[in-house]
Coordinates of C-alpha atoms in Angstrom, one line a residue:
M21 CA -2.3 8.3 -10.5
E22 CA -4.9 9.2 -7.9
I23 CA -5.4 8.2 -4.4
S24 CA -8.7 9.1 -2.8
P25 CA -10.7 10.1 -0.7
F26 CA -10.0 10.4 3.0
P27 CA -10.7 13.7 4.9
F28 CA -7.4 14.5 6.5
H29 CA -4.3 16.5 5.8
N30 CA -0.6 16.2 6.3
S31 CA 1.7 19.2 5.7
H32 CA 4.7 16.9 5.4
H33 CA 3.7 15.6 2.0
P34 CA 3.0 18.4 -0.4
Q35 CA 0.7 17.7 -3.4
Q36 CA 2.5 16.7 -6.5
D37 CA 2.2 18.9 -9.6
D38 CA 2.2 16.0 -12.0
E39 CA -1.4 15.2 -12.7
D40 CA -0.4 11.9 -14.3
A41 CA 0.9 10.6 -11.0
D42 CA -1.2 12.5 -8.4
W43 CA -0.7 10.2 -5.5
A44 CA -2.9 11.8 -3.0
L45 CA -5.2 14.2 -4.8
I46 CA -8.5 14.4 -3.0
D47 CA -11.3 16.5 -4.2
H48 CA -15.1 16.6 -4.1
H49 CA -15.5 13.4 -2.2
P50 CA -19.2 12.4 -2.4
F51 CA -19.4 11.5 1.3
Y52 CA -16.9 13.7 3.0
G53 CA -16.2 16.8 0.8
G54 CA -13.1 18.9 1.3
G55 CA -9.7 17.8 0.4
G56 CA -6.4 16.6 1.8
F57 CA -3.6 14.1 1.3
A58 CA -3.5 10.4 1.9
A59 CA -0.4 10.7 4.0
P60 CA 1.2 7.9 6.1
S61 CA 0.4 7.5 9.7
I62 CA 0.9 4.5 12.1
M63 CA -0.9 1.4 11.2
S64 CA -2.7 -0.2 14.1
D65 CA -4.7 -3.3 14.8
G66 CA -7.0 -1.3 17.2
H67 CA -5.2 -1.8 20.5
R68 CA -1.9 -1.0 22.2
D69 CA 0.7 -3.7 22.0
L70 CA 0.5 -5.4 25.4
E71 CA 4.0 -6.9 24.9
T72 CA 5.6 -3.6 24.0
D73 CA 9.1 -3.5 25.5
W74 CA 9.7 -0.6 27.7
V75 CA 13.1 0.8 28.6
F76 CA 13.7 1.7 32.2
D77 CA 16.4 4.4 32.7
T78 CA 16.1 6.3 35.9
G79 CA 12.4 6.8 35.4
L80 CA 12.6 7.4 31.6
L81 CA 10.2 5.3 29.5
L82 CA 11.3 4.5 25.9
D83 CA 9.4 2.3 23.6
D84 CA 11.4 -0.6 22.3
D85 CA 12.4 -0.3 18.7
H86 CA 15.6 -2.0 17.9
G87 CA 16.7 -4.8 20.1
S88 CA 18.4 -5.6 23.4
V89 CA 21.0 -3.4 25.1
L90 CA 21.4 -4.7 28.6
P91 CA 19.7 -7.6 30.4
P92 CA 16.5 -6.9 32.3
P93 CA 16.3 -6.3 36.0
N94 CA 16.4 -9.4 38.2
N95 CA 13.0 -8.7 39.7
E96 CA 10.2 -6.2 39.9
A97 CA 11.6 -4.6 43.0
D98 CA 14.8 -3.6 41.1
V99 CA 12.6 -2.0 38.4
V100 CA 10.5 -0.1 41.0
S101 CA 13.7 1.0 42.8
S102 CA 15.4 2.2 39.6
V103 CA 12.3 4.2 38.7
Q104 CA 11.6 5.6 42.1
S105 CA 15.1 6.3 43.4
P106 CA 15.4 9.8 41.9
L107 CA 12.1 10.7 43.7
R108 CA 13.4 9.4 46.9
S109 CA 16.7 11.1 46.6
N110 CA 14.9 14.5 46.2
K111 CA 13.1 14.1 49.5
R112 CA 15.3 15.6 52.2
P113 CA 14.4 14.8 55.8
R114 CA 13.5 17.7 58.0
P115 CA 16.4 18.2 60.5
S116 CA 15.5 18.0 64.2
S117 CA 16.5 20.6 66.7
S118 CA 18.7 18.1 68.6
S119 CA 20.7 16.9 65.6
S120 CA 23.9 18.7 64.7
S121 CA 24.8 19.7 61.1
P122 CA 27.8 17.8 59.7
P123 CA 30.9 19.8 58.6
A124 CA 30.8 21.3 55.1
S125 CA 33.9 19.3 54.1
A126 CA 32.2 16.1 55.0
L127 CA 29.2 17.0 52.8
S128 CA 31.4 17.9 49.9
E129 CA 33.4 14.6 50.1
A130 CA 30.1 12.6 50.3
A131 CA 28.7 14.5 47.2
S132 CA 31.9 13.9 45.3
A133 CA 31.9 10.2 46.1
S134 CA 28.3 9.9 45.1
N135 CA 28.9 11.6 41.7
Q136 CA 31.9 9.3 40.9
Q137 CA 29.8 6.3 41.8
Q138 CA 27.0 7.4 39.4
Q139 CA 29.4 8.1 36.6
Q140 CA 31.0 4.6 36.9
Q141 CA 27.7 2.8 37.1
P142 CA 26.1 2.3 33.6
K143 CA 22.5 3.3 33.1
R144 CA 20.1 0.5 33.4
V145 CA 18.3 -0.1 30.1
W146 CA 15.9 -3.0 29.5
V147 CA 14.7 -4.0 26.1
K148 CA 12.9 -7.3 25.7
D149 CA 15.2 -9.9 24.0
R150 CA 13.6 -11.3 20.8
S151 CA 14.8 -13.9 18.5
K152 CA 15.8 -12.7 15.0
D153 CA 16.9 -16.2 13.9
W154 CA 14.3 -16.6 11.2
W155 CA 15.1 -13.3 9.4
E156 CA 18.9 -13.8 9.8
Q157 CA 18.5 -17.2 8.2
C158 CA 16.5 -15.7 5.2
D159 CA 19.0 -12.9 4.7
H160 CA 22.0 -15.2 4.6
P161 CA 23.6 -15.5 1.2
D162 CA 23.3 -19.3 1.3
F163 CA 19.5 -19.2 1.8
P164 CA 17.8 -21.0 -1.2
E165 CA 16.6 -18.6 -3.9
E166 CA 13.3 -20.4 -4.5
E167 CA 12.4 -20.3 -0.9
F168 CA 13.3 -16.6 -0.7
R169 CA 11.0 -16.0 -3.7
R170 CA 8.1 -17.9 -2.0
H171 CA 8.5 -15.8 1.1
F172 CA 8.7 -12.3 -0.5
R173 CA 7.2 -12.9 -3.9
M174 CA 10.4 -11.8 -5.6
G175 CA 14.0 -12.9 -6.1
R176 CA 16.9 -11.7 -4.1
A177 CA 18.1 -9.4 -6.9
T178 CA 14.8 -7.5 -7.0
F179 CA 14.7 -7.3 -3.2
D180 CA 18.3 -5.9 -3.3
L181 CA 17.2 -3.3 -5.9
I182 CA 14.3 -2.1 -3.7
C183 CA 16.6 -1.8 -0.7
H184 CA 19.2 0.1 -2.6
D185 CA 16.7 2.7 -3.9
L186 CA 15.0 3.1 -0.5
D187 CA 18.2 3.2 1.5
P188 CA 18.7 7.0 1.5
V189 CA 15.1 7.5 2.7
I190 CA 14.5 4.9 5.4
T191 CA 18.0 4.6 6.9
K192 CA 18.1 5.5 10.6
K193 CA 21.1 6.4 12.8
N194 CA 22.3 4.4 15.7
T195 CA 21.9 5.9 19.2
T196 CA 23.7 5.4 22.5
L197 CA 20.8 3.2 23.7
R198 CA 20.4 0.9 20.7
D199 CA 21.3 0.2 17.1
A200 CA 19.0 1.1 14.3
I201 CA 17.0 -1.6 12.5
P202 CA 18.9 -2.3 9.2
V203 CA 17.3 -1.2 5.9
R204 CA 17.0 -4.8 4.6
Q205 CA 15.1 -5.8 7.7
R206 CA 12.8 -2.8 7.4
V207 CA 12.0 -3.6 3.8
A208 CA 11.5 -7.3 4.6
V209 CA 9.0 -6.6 7.3
C210 CA 6.9 -4.5 4.9
I211 CA 7.0 -6.8 2.0
W212 CA 6.4 -9.9 4.1
R213 CA 3.3 -8.2 5.6
L214 CA 2.0 -7.2 2.2
A215 CA 2.7 -10.6 0.6
T216 CA 1.2 -12.8 3.3
G217 CA -1.3 -10.6 5.1
E218 CA 0.0 -12.1 8.3
P219 CA -1.3 -10.4 11.5
L220 CA 1.1 -7.9 13.1
R221 CA 1.5 -10.0 16.2
L222 CA 2.9 -12.9 14.2
V223 CA 5.1 -10.5 12.0
S224 CA 6.5 -9.2 15.3
K225 CA 7.5 -12.6 16.5
R226 CA 8.9 -13.6 13.1
F227 CA 11.2 -10.6 12.8
G228 CA 12.1 -10.2 16.5
L229 CA 10.6 -6.7 16.8
G230 CA 7.8 -5.0 18.8
I231 CA 4.3 -4.9 17.3
S232 CA 4.1 -1.1 17.3
T233 CA 7.6 -1.0 15.7
C234 CA 6.4 -3.4 12.9
H235 CA 3.4 -1.4 11.9
K236 CA 5.3 1.8 12.1
L237 CA 8.0 0.3 9.7
I238 CA 5.3 -0.8 7.3
L239 CA 3.9 2.6 6.9
E240 CA 7.3 4.2 6.6
V241 CA 8.5 1.8 3.9
C242 CA 5.2 2.1 2.0
S243 CA 5.5 5.9 2.1
A244 CA 9.1 5.6 0.8
I245 CA 7.9 3.4 -2.0
R246 CA 5.4 6.0 -3.0
G247 CA 7.9 8.8 -3.0
V248 CA 11.0 7.1 -4.5
L249 CA 9.8 4.1 -6.6
M250 CA 6.4 5.3 -8.0
P251 CA 7.9 7.9 -10.4
K252 CA 10.1 5.2 -11.8
F253 CA 7.7 2.3 -12.1
L254 CA 4.1 3.7 -12.3
A255 CA 3.4 6.4 -14.9
W256 CA 1.3 7.0 -18.0
P257 CA 3.4 6.0 -21.0
G258 CA 5.1 8.7 -23.0
P259 CA 5.0 8.9 -26.8
D260 CA 7.5 6.1 -27.5
R261 CA 6.1 3.8 -24.9
A262 CA 2.5 4.6 -26.0
E263 CA 3.3 3.4 -29.5
A264 CA 4.6 0.1 -28.1
V265 CA 1.4 -0.3 -26.0
R266 CA -0.8 0.3 -29.1
S267 CA 1.1 -2.3 -31.1
G268 CA 0.9 -4.8 -28.2
F269 CA -2.9 -4.6 -27.8
E270 CA -3.4 -4.7 -31.6
S271 CA -1.5 -7.9 -31.8
V272 CA -3.7 -9.4 -29.0
S273 CA -7.1 -8.3 -30.3
G274 CA -6.8 -6.7 -33.8
I275 CA -8.2 -3.5 -32.4
P276 CA -5.8 -0.5 -33.1
N277 CA -5.2 2.5 -31.0
V278 CA -5.8 0.8 -27.6
G279 CA -3.8 2.6 -25.0
G280 CA -4.8 0.6 -22.0
A281 CA -7.2 -2.0 -20.4
M282 CA -9.1 -0.8 -17.4
Y283 CA -10.6 -2.8 -14.5
T284 CA -11.8 -2.1 -11.0
T285 CA -11.5 -4.4 -8.0
H286 CA -12.6 -4.3 -4.4
V287 CA -10.4 -4.7 -1.3
P288 CA -12.4 -5.9 1.8
I289 CA -12.2 -3.8 4.9
I290 CA -13.7 -3.8 8.4
A291 CA -16.9 -1.8 8.7
P292 CA -15.9 1.9 9.4
K293 CA -17.5 3.5 12.4
E294 CA -18.6 6.5 10.4
N295 CA -20.4 6.4 7.0
S296 CA -20.3 2.6 6.9
A297 CA -23.2 2.6 4.3
A298 CA -20.9 4.3 1.8
Y299 CA -18.5 1.4 2.0
L300 CA -21.1 -1.4 1.8
N301 CA -20.4 -3.6 -1.2
R302 CA -23.8 -4.9 -2.2
R303 CA -22.7 -7.2 -5.0
H304 CA -20.2 -9.0 -2.7
T305 CA -22.8 -9.1 0.1
E306 CA -25.4 -10.7 -2.2
R307 CA -22.9 -13.2 -3.6
N308 CA -21.3 -14.3 -0.3
G309 CA -24.4 -14.1 1.8
K310 CA -22.7 -11.9 4.4
T311 CA -22.2 -8.2 4.8
C312 CA -19.1 -6.9 3.0
Y313 CA -17.4 -3.5 3.1
S314 CA -14.7 -2.5 0.7
V315 CA -12.7 0.2 -0.9
T316 CA -11.9 0.2 -4.7
V317 CA -8.8 0.0 -6.8
Q318 CA -9.3 1.2 -10.4
G319 CA -6.3 0.4 -12.6
V320 CA -5.2 0.7 -16.3
V321 CA -2.7 -1.8 -17.5
D322 CA -0.5 -2.1 -20.6
P323 CA -0.4 -5.4 -22.7
W324 CA 2.2 -6.8 -20.3
G325 CA 0.0 -6.3 -17.1
V326 CA 1.9 -3.3 -15.8
F327 CA -0.2 -0.5 -14.2
T328 CA 0.0 2.8 -16.0
D329 CA -2.7 4.5 -13.9
V330 CA -4.4 3.8 -10.6
C331 CA -7.2 5.4 -8.7
I332 CA -7.4 4.1 -5.1
G333 CA -9.7 4.4 -2.1
W334 CA -13.2 5.2 -3.3
P335 CA -16.0 3.5 -1.2
G336 CA -17.2 0.1 -2.3
S337 CA -20.8 1.2 -2.8
M338 CA -19.8 3.3 -5.9
T339 CA -20.2 1.7 -9.4
D340 CA -17.3 1.5 -11.9
D341 CA -18.6 4.5 -13.9
M342 CA -18.9 6.6 -10.8
I343 CA -15.3 5.9 -9.8
L344 CA -14.1 6.6 -13.3
E345 CA -15.8 10.0 -13.3
K346 CA -13.9 10.9 -10.1
S347 CA -10.5 9.9 -11.3
A348 CA -7.7 12.0 -12.7
L349 CA -7.7 9.8 -15.8
H350 CA -11.2 11.1 -16.6
R351 CA -10.0 14.7 -16.0
R352 CA -7.1 14.2 -18.4
A353 CA -9.4 12.7 -21.0
T354 CA -11.9 15.6 -20.8
Q355 CA -9.0 18.0 -21.2
G356 CA -8.1 16.3 -24.5
L357 CA -4.9 14.6 -23.3
L358 CA -6.0 11.1 -24.5
R359 CA -6.9 11.9 -28.1
D360 CA -6.8 9.2 -30.7
M361 CA -6.6 6.5 -28.0
W362 CA -9.0 4.0 -26.6
V363 CA -9.0 2.8 -23.0
V364 CA -10.9 -0.5 -23.1
G365 CA -13.3 -1.3 -20.2
N366 CA -15.9 -3.9 -19.4
S367 CA -19.6 -3.5 -19.4
G368 CA -19.5 -1.6 -16.1
Y369 CA -18.2 1.5 -17.9
P370 CA -20.1 3.7 -20.4
L371 CA -19.1 4.2 -24.0
T372 CA -17.4 7.5 -24.4
D373 CA -15.1 9.3 -26.9
W374 CA -12.2 7.5 -25.2
V375 CA -13.6 4.5 -23.4
L376 CA -14.4 1.5 -25.6
V377 CA -16.7 -1.2 -24.2
P378 CA -18.6 -4.3 -25.4
Y379 CA -22.1 -4.3 -26.8
T380 CA -24.6 -5.0 -24.0
H381 CA -28.0 -5.3 -25.6
P382 CA -29.4 -8.8 -26.0
N383 CA -29.9 -9.1 -29.8
L384 CA -26.4 -8.8 -31.2
T385 CA -25.5 -9.0 -34.9
W386 CA -22.7 -11.1 -36.2
A387 CA -20.4 -8.1 -36.4
Q388 CA -21.3 -7.1 -32.8
H389 CA -20.7 -10.6 -31.5
A390 CA -17.3 -10.8 -33.2
F391 CA -16.4 -7.4 -31.8
N392 CA -17.3 -8.5 -28.3
Q393 CA -15.0 -11.6 -28.7
R394 CA -12.1 -9.4 -29.7
I395 CA -12.6 -6.8 -27.0
E396 CA -12.9 -9.6 -24.5
Q397 CA -9.3 -10.5 -25.3
V398 CA -8.2 -7.0 -24.2
G399 CA -10.3 -7.2 -21.0
A400 CA -8.7 -10.5 -20.2
V401 CA -5.3 -8.8 -20.0
A402 CA -6.6 -6.5 -17.3
R403 CA -8.3 -9.3 -15.3
E404 CA -5.1 -11.4 -15.5
A405 CA -3.0 -8.5 -14.2
F406 CA -5.4 -8.0 -11.3
A407 CA -5.4 -11.7 -10.6
R408 CA -1.6 -11.6 -10.2
F409 CA -1.8 -8.3 -8.3
K410 CA -4.1 -9.7 -5.6
G411 CA -2.4 -13.1 -5.7
R412 CA 1.0 -11.7 -5.0
W413 CA -0.2 -9.4 -2.1
S414 CA -2.4 -11.5 0.1
C415 CA -3.2 -8.5 2.3
L416 CA -5.7 -7.5 -0.5
Q417 CA -7.7 -10.7 -0.3
K418 CA -9.3 -10.5 3.2
R419 CA -10.6 -7.9 5.5
T420 CA -7.6 -5.8 6.5
E421 CA -6.8 -4.5 9.9
I422 CA -5.1 -1.4 8.4
K423 CA -6.8 1.8 9.3
L424 CA -9.0 3.3 6.6
Q425 CA -6.9 6.5 6.3
D426 CA -3.7 4.5 5.8
L427 CA -5.0 2.2 3.1
P428 CA -4.2 4.5 0.1
V429 CA -0.5 4.4 1.0
V430 CA -0.4 0.7 1.5
L431 CA -2.5 -0.1 -1.6
G432 CA -0.4 2.3 -3.7
A433 CA 2.8 0.5 -2.5
C434 CA 1.3 -2.8 -3.6
C435 CA 0.7 -1.4 -7.1
V436 CA 4.3 -0.2 -7.4
L437 CA 5.7 -3.5 -6.1
H438 CA 3.4 -5.3 -8.6
N439 CA 4.9 -3.3 -11.4
I440 CA 8.5 -3.9 -10.3
C441 CA 7.8 -7.7 -10.3
E442 CA 6.2 -7.5 -13.7
V443 CA 8.9 -5.4 -15.3
R444 CA 11.6 -7.7 -13.9
N445 CA 9.7 -10.9 -15.0
E446 CA 9.3 -12.2 -11.5
G447 CA 7.4 -15.4 -11.8
M448 CA 4.5 -16.3 -9.5
D449 CA 3.5 -19.8 -8.3
A450 CA 0.2 -21.0 -9.9
E451 CA -1.4 -21.6 -6.5
L452 CA -1.0 -18.0 -5.6
R453 CA -3.2 -16.8 -8.5
F454 CA -6.3 -15.1 -7.2
E455 CA -9.7 -15.7 -8.9
I456 CA -11.2 -12.4 -10.0
F457 CA -15.0 -12.1 -10.0
D458 CA -16.7 -10.0 -12.7
D459 CA -18.9 -7.8 -10.5
E460 CA -19.4 -4.9 -13.0
I461 CA -22.8 -3.3 -13.0
V462 CA -24.0 -2.2 -16.5
P463 CA -25.1 1.4 -16.3
E464 CA -28.9 1.5 -16.4
S465 CA -29.1 4.8 -18.2
N466 CA -27.0 6.7 -20.7
A467 CA -24.6 3.7 -21.3
I468 CA -23.8 5.3 -24.7
R469 CA -22.6 8.8 -23.9
S470 CA -21.1 9.7 -27.3
M471 CA -22.8 9.0 -30.7
G472 CA -19.5 9.5 -32.4
A473 CA -18.0 6.8 -30.3
A474 CA -21.0 4.5 -31.1
Q475 CA -20.4 5.0 -34.8
A476 CA -16.7 4.4 -34.4
R477 CA -17.4 1.1 -32.5
D478 CA -19.8 0.0 -35.3
H479 CA -17.1 0.8 -37.9
I480 CA -14.5 -1.3 -35.9
A481 CA -17.0 -4.2 -35.6
H482 CA -17.8 -4.2 -39.3
N483 CA -14.1 -4.3 -40.4
L484 CA -13.3 -7.0 -37.8
L485 CA -16.0 -9.2 -39.3
H486 CA -15.4 -8.6 -43.0
H487 CA -11.7 -7.8 -43.2
G488 CA -10.3 -9.5 -40.1
K489 CA -8.7 -6.2 -39.0
P490 CA -10.2 -2.7 -38.8
R491 CA -8.8 0.0 -41.0
S492 CA -9.5 2.8 -38.5
S493 CA -10.9 3.1 -35.1
F494 CA -12.1 6.7 -35.5
L495 CA -14.4 8.3 -38.0

């Protein structure tokens, strides 16, 4: 899997060696150049949270993260006094010539009494009290299963599985000032945000946490999903699994040796301050009548709608064939790792030795028309998978406030969570299904890039028409 292409580095996330699941491989970006890793940072909606809770402790400021410890000061004067008192105590008045110094014993007794008083008096800590009633109600065992599924796009058993696998990575320790946010609440904040696309300010109120805390948790959980769950739930199929994939697609379309169905979708974003033209989505702009900027998600799915490869983050101005050429999937194919296997794409992709696409010229023969009908059935599998993908995770449907450099981590987590829901047969309400638009652009030149592939496609089309099932997909 490939995540691309943002020009920054993070030494805390080393590059993975497995090219089949290269999460953050970035190379030869057409607009930035250089390389780096799509590593997590703090999501932001562009401004500092004005309601961030600050902790006052003898002048020490701590950002609220976990809930209330002691009640707030009675008034502003108490706060100012608690902050300024150490400064005042350090200012010693200049002794006058007429005053006499007190005895040393009196000074010692006064200092001892002051120390005892400070030790007995607890530190003043103020964390804004927020209601967690909504989340505590959802997390209660008696909470209705169907309502829980509507909230988080998955049943409680699947949610528990995710929490169990992420627990060693995202668990935090309690401190003397406050208790750590529980793992279940951390995961719930992330999944709720991805599922609903709700603004961070509303997520903050819903879960009883600060805004800055919420968007920090979301990035931390998404990063943990990448590191822990992606190797388990998103990978190119091995030999045994690949045979099942071929059989599944052949039963759908009659075309043998199909190893995956490929599709590319766009995720709307706010116009970047730099290189905005690179992210301009002209097709969506023309269709909607207003300027649209986007990043892309290219995915290959199996017959059951599970992602087996994704390439995330290329600018929305790039065509499907350009994105394909930049992907790790293309590199594996050119190295001969996808032999005797077709990846089916729509007319936005070129015909190659391993990419099988429909006929696009206007005057089709009967055999070519029949072939297009069969290959359309494979393409429908990919479109339906992306419709469920964007339907489950509403954050993908509208312009996101997530920073551009953080998008690969978040979008990758959505892909993994989609696979978990698909593998565990998590149903989805019909009204959540997202309508996918076919915005592929047919390559104007060199649409057929392999004469051998063209002959193989003609052979498949002939056998589909005359025998109902092709005898071979390769010459």
